[in-house]
PDB file of C-alpha atoms in Angstrom:
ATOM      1  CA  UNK Z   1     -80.483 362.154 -13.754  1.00 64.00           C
ATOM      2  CA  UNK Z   2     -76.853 363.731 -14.060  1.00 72.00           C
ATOM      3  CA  UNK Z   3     -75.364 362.838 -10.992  1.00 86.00           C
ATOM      4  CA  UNK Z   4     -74.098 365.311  -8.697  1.00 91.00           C
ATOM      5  CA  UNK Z   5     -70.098 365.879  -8.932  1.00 94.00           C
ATOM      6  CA  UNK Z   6     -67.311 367.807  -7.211  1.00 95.00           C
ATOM      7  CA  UNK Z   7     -65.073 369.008  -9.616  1.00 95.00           C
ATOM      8  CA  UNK Z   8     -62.155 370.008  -7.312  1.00 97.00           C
ATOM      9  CA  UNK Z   9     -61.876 366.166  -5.851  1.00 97.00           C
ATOM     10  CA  UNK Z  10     -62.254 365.046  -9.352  1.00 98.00           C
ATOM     11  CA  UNK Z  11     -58.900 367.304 -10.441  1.00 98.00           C
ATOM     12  CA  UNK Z  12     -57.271 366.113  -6.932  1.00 98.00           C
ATOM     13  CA  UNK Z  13     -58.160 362.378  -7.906  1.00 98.00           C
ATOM     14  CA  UNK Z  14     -56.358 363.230 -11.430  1.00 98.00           C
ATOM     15  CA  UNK Z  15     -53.187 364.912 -10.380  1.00 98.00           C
ATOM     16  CA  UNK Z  16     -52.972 361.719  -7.758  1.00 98.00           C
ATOM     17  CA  UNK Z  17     -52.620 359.621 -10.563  1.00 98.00           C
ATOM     18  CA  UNK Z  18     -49.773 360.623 -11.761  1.00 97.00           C
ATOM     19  CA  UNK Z  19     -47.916 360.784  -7.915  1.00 97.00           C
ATOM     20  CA  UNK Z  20     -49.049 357.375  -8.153  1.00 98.00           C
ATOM     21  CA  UNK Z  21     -47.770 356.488 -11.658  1.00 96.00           C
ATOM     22  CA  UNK Z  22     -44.476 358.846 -10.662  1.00 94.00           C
ATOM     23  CA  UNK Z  23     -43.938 356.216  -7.514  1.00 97.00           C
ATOM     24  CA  UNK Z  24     -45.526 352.877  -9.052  1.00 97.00           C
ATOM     25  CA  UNK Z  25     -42.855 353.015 -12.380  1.00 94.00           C
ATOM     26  CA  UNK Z  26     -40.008 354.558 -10.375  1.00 93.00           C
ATOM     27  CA  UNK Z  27     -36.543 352.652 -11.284  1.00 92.00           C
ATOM     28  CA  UNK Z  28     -36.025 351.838  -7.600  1.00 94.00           C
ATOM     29  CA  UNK Z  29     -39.979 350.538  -7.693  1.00 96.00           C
ATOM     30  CA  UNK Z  30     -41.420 348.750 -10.189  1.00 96.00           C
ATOM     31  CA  UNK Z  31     -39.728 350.982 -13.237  1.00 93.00           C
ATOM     32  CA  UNK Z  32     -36.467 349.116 -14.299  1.00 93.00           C
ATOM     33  CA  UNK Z  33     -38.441 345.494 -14.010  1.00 95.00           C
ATOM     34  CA  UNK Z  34     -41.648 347.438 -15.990  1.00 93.00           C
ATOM     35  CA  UNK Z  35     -39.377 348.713 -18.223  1.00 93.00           C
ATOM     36  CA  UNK Z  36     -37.833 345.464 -19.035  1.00 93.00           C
ATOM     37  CA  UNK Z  37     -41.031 343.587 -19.358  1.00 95.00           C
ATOM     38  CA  UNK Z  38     -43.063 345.807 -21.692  1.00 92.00           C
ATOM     39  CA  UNK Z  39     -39.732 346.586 -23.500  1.00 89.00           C
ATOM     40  CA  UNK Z  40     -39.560 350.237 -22.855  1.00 86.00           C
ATOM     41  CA  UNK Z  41     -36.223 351.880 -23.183  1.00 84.00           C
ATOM     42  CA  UNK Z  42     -35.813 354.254 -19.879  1.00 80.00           C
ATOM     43  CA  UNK Z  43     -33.139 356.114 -21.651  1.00 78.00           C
ATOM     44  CA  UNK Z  44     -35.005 357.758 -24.385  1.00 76.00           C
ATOM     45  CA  UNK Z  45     -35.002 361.553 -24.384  1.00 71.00           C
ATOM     46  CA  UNK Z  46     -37.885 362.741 -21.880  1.00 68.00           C
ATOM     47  CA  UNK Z  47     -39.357 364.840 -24.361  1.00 66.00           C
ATOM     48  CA  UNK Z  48     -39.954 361.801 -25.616  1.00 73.00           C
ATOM     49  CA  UNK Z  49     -42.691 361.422 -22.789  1.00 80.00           C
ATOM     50  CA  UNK Z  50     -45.342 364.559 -23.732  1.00 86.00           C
ATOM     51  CA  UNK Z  51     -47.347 363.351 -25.727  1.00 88.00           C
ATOM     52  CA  UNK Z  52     -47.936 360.434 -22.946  1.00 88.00           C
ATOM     53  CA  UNK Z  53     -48.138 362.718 -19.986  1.00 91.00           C
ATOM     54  CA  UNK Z  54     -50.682 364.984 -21.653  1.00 94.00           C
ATOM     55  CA  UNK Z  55     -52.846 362.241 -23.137  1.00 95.00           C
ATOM     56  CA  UNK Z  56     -52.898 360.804 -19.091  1.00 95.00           C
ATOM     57  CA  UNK Z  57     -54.048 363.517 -17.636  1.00 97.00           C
ATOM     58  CA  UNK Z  58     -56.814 363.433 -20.066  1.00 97.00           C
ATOM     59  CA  UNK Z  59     -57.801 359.873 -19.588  1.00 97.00           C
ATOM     60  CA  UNK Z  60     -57.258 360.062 -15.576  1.00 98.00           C
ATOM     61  CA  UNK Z  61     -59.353 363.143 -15.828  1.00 98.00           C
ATOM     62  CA  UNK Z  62     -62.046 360.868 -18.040  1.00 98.00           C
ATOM     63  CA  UNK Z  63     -61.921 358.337 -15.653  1.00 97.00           C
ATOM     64  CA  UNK Z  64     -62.300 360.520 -11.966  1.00 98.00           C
ATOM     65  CA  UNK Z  65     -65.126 362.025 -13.226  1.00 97.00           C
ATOM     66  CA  UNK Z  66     -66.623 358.423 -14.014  1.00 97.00           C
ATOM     67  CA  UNK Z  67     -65.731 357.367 -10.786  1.00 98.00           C
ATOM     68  CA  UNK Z  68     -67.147 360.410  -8.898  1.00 97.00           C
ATOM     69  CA  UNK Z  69     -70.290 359.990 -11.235  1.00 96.00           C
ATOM     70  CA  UNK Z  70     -70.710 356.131 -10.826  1.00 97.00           C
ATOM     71  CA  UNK Z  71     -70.152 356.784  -6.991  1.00 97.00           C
ATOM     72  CA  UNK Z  72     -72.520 358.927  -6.716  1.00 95.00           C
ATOM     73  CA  UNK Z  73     -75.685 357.144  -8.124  1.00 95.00           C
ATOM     74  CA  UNK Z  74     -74.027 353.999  -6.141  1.00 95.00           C
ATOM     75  CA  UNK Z  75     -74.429 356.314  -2.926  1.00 95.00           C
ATOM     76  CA  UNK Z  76     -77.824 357.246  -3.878  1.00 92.00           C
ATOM     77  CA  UNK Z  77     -78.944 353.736  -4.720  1.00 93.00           C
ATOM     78  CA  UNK Z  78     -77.425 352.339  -1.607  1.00 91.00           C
ATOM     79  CA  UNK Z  79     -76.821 355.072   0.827  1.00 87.00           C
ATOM     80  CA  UNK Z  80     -74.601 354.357   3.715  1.00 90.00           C
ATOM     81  CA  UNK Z  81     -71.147 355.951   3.935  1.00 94.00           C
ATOM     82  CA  UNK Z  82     -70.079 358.126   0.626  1.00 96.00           C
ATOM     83  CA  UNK Z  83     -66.689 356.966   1.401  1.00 97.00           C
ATOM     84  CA  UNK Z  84     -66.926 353.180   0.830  1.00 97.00           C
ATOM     85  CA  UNK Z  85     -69.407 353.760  -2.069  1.00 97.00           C
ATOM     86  CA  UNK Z  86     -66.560 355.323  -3.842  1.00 97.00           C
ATOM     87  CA  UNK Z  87     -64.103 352.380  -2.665  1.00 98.00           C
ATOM     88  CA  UNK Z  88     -66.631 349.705  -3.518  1.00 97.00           C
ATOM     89  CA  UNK Z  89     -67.300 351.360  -7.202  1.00 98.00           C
ATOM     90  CA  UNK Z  90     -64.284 351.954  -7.877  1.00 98.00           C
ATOM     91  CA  UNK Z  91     -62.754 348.266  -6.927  1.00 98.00           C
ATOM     92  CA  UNK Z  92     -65.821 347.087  -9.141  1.00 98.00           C
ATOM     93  CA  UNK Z  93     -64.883 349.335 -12.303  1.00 98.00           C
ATOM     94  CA  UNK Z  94     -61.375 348.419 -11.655  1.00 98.00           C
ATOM     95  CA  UNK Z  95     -61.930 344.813 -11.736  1.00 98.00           C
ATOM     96  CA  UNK Z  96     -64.930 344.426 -14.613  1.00 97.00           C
ATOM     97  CA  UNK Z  97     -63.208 346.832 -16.857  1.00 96.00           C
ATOM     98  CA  UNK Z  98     -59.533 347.733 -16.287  1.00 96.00           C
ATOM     99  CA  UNK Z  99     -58.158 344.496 -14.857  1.00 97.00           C
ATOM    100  CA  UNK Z 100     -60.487 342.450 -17.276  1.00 97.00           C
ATOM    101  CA  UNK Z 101     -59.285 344.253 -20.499  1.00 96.00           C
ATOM    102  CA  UNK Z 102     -55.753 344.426 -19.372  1.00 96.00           C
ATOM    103  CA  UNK Z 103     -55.566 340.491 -19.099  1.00 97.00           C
ATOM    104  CA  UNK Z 104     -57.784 339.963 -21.978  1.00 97.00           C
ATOM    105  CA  UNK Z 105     -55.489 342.034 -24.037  1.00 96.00           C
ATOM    106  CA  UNK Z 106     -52.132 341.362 -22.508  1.00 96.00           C
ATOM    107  CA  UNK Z 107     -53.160 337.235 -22.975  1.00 96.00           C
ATOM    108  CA  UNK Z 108     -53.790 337.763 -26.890  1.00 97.00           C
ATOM    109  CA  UNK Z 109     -50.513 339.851 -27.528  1.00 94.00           C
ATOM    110  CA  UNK Z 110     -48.476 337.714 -25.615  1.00 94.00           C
ATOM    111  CA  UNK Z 111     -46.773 339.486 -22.511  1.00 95.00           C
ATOM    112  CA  UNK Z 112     -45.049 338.509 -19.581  1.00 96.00           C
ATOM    113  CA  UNK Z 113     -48.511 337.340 -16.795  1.00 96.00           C
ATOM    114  CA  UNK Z 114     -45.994 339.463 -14.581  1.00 96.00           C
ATOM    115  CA  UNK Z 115     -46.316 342.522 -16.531  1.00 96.00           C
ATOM    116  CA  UNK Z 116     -50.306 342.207 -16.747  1.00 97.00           C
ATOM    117  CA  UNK Z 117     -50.422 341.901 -12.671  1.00 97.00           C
ATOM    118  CA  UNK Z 118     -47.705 344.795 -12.298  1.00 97.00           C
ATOM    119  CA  UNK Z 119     -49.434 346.685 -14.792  1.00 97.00           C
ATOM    120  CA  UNK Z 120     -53.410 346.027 -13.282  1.00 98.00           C
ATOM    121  CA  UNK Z 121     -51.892 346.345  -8.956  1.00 98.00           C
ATOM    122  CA  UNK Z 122     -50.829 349.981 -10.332  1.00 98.00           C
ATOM    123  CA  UNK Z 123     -54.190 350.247 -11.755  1.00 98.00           C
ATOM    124  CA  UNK Z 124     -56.094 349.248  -8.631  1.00 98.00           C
ATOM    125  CA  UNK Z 125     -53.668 350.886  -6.253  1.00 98.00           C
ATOM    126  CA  UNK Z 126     -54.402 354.539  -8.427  1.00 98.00           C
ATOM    127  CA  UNK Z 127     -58.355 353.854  -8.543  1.00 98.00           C
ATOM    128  CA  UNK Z 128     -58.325 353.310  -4.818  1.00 98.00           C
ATOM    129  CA  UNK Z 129     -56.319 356.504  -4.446  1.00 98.00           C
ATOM    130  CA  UNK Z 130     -59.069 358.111  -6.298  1.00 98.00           C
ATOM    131  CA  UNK Z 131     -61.732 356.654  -4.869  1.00 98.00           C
ATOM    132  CA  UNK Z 132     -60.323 357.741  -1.102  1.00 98.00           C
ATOM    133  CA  UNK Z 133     -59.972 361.061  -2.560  1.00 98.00           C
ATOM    134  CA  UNK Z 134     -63.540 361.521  -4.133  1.00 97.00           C
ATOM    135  CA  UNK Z 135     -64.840 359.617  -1.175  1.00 97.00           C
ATOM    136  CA  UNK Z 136     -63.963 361.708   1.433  1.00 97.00           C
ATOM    137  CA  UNK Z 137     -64.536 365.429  -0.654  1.00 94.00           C
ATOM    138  CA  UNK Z 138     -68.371 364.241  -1.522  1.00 91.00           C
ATOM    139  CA  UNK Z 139     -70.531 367.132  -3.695  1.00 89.00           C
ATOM    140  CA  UNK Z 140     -72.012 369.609  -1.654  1.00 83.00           C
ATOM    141  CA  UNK Z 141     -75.352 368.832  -0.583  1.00 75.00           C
ATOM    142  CA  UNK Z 142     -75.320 364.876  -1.247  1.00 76.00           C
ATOM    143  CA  UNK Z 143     -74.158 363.670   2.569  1.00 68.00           C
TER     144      UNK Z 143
END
């Protein structure tokens, strides 16, 4: 079974993701103590940035259309309310795969436990934007 998917929440779930990462890693936000942490310097040329912005809309894309697909076999499986079968998948792939591999990973190259729970709250807070977003635009025909 391919699960059903609508494409236009899944491109309104990736463009949120970078509002989010555009607010979360703001200087007056989280950006200047981010910066610090993971040792980024904020006042390299933002050219600099292109190759990073392009490869995240790629991944964000990758990772919508996951989250629309996974929420809608959870749906199916579950039924109820398409809406909190996108929040509960997507808390669930947040937290078994993005939050695990970010501490796993952060713990065995040595960075700040600070920077892992900045880094894995913007995580969480830009899946549940997603999830909202995919929730409430469900593919035709499903609710």
């Amino acid at each position: 079974m391919v699960p059903e998917i609508n494409y236009w929440s899944v491109i309104l779930a990736t463009v949120s993701t970078m509002i989010v990462g555009s607010i979360w890693y703001a200087p007056k936000v989280f950006g200047t103590r981010w910066a610090r942490l993971a040792g980024v310097d904020m006042d390299r040329p933002a050219a600099s940035a292109t190759v990073a912005i392009v490869v995240t809309v790629f991944v964000s894309f990758a990772s919508a259309w996951v989250l629309a697909g996974a929420t809608t076999i959870a749906w199916h499986f579950y039924e109820g309310s398409y809406l909190w079968s996108a929040i509960v998948t997507g808390i669930l792939l947040w937290a078994g795969f993005t939050a695990s591999r970010f501490i796993t990973h952060d713990a065995f190259e040595g960075r700040p436990s600070s920077l892992t729970v900045m880094n894995i709250g913007h995580e969480l807070v830009t899946v549940l934007v997603m999830a909202v977003i995919i929730g409430v635009w469900p593919p035709a025909g499903t609710v």
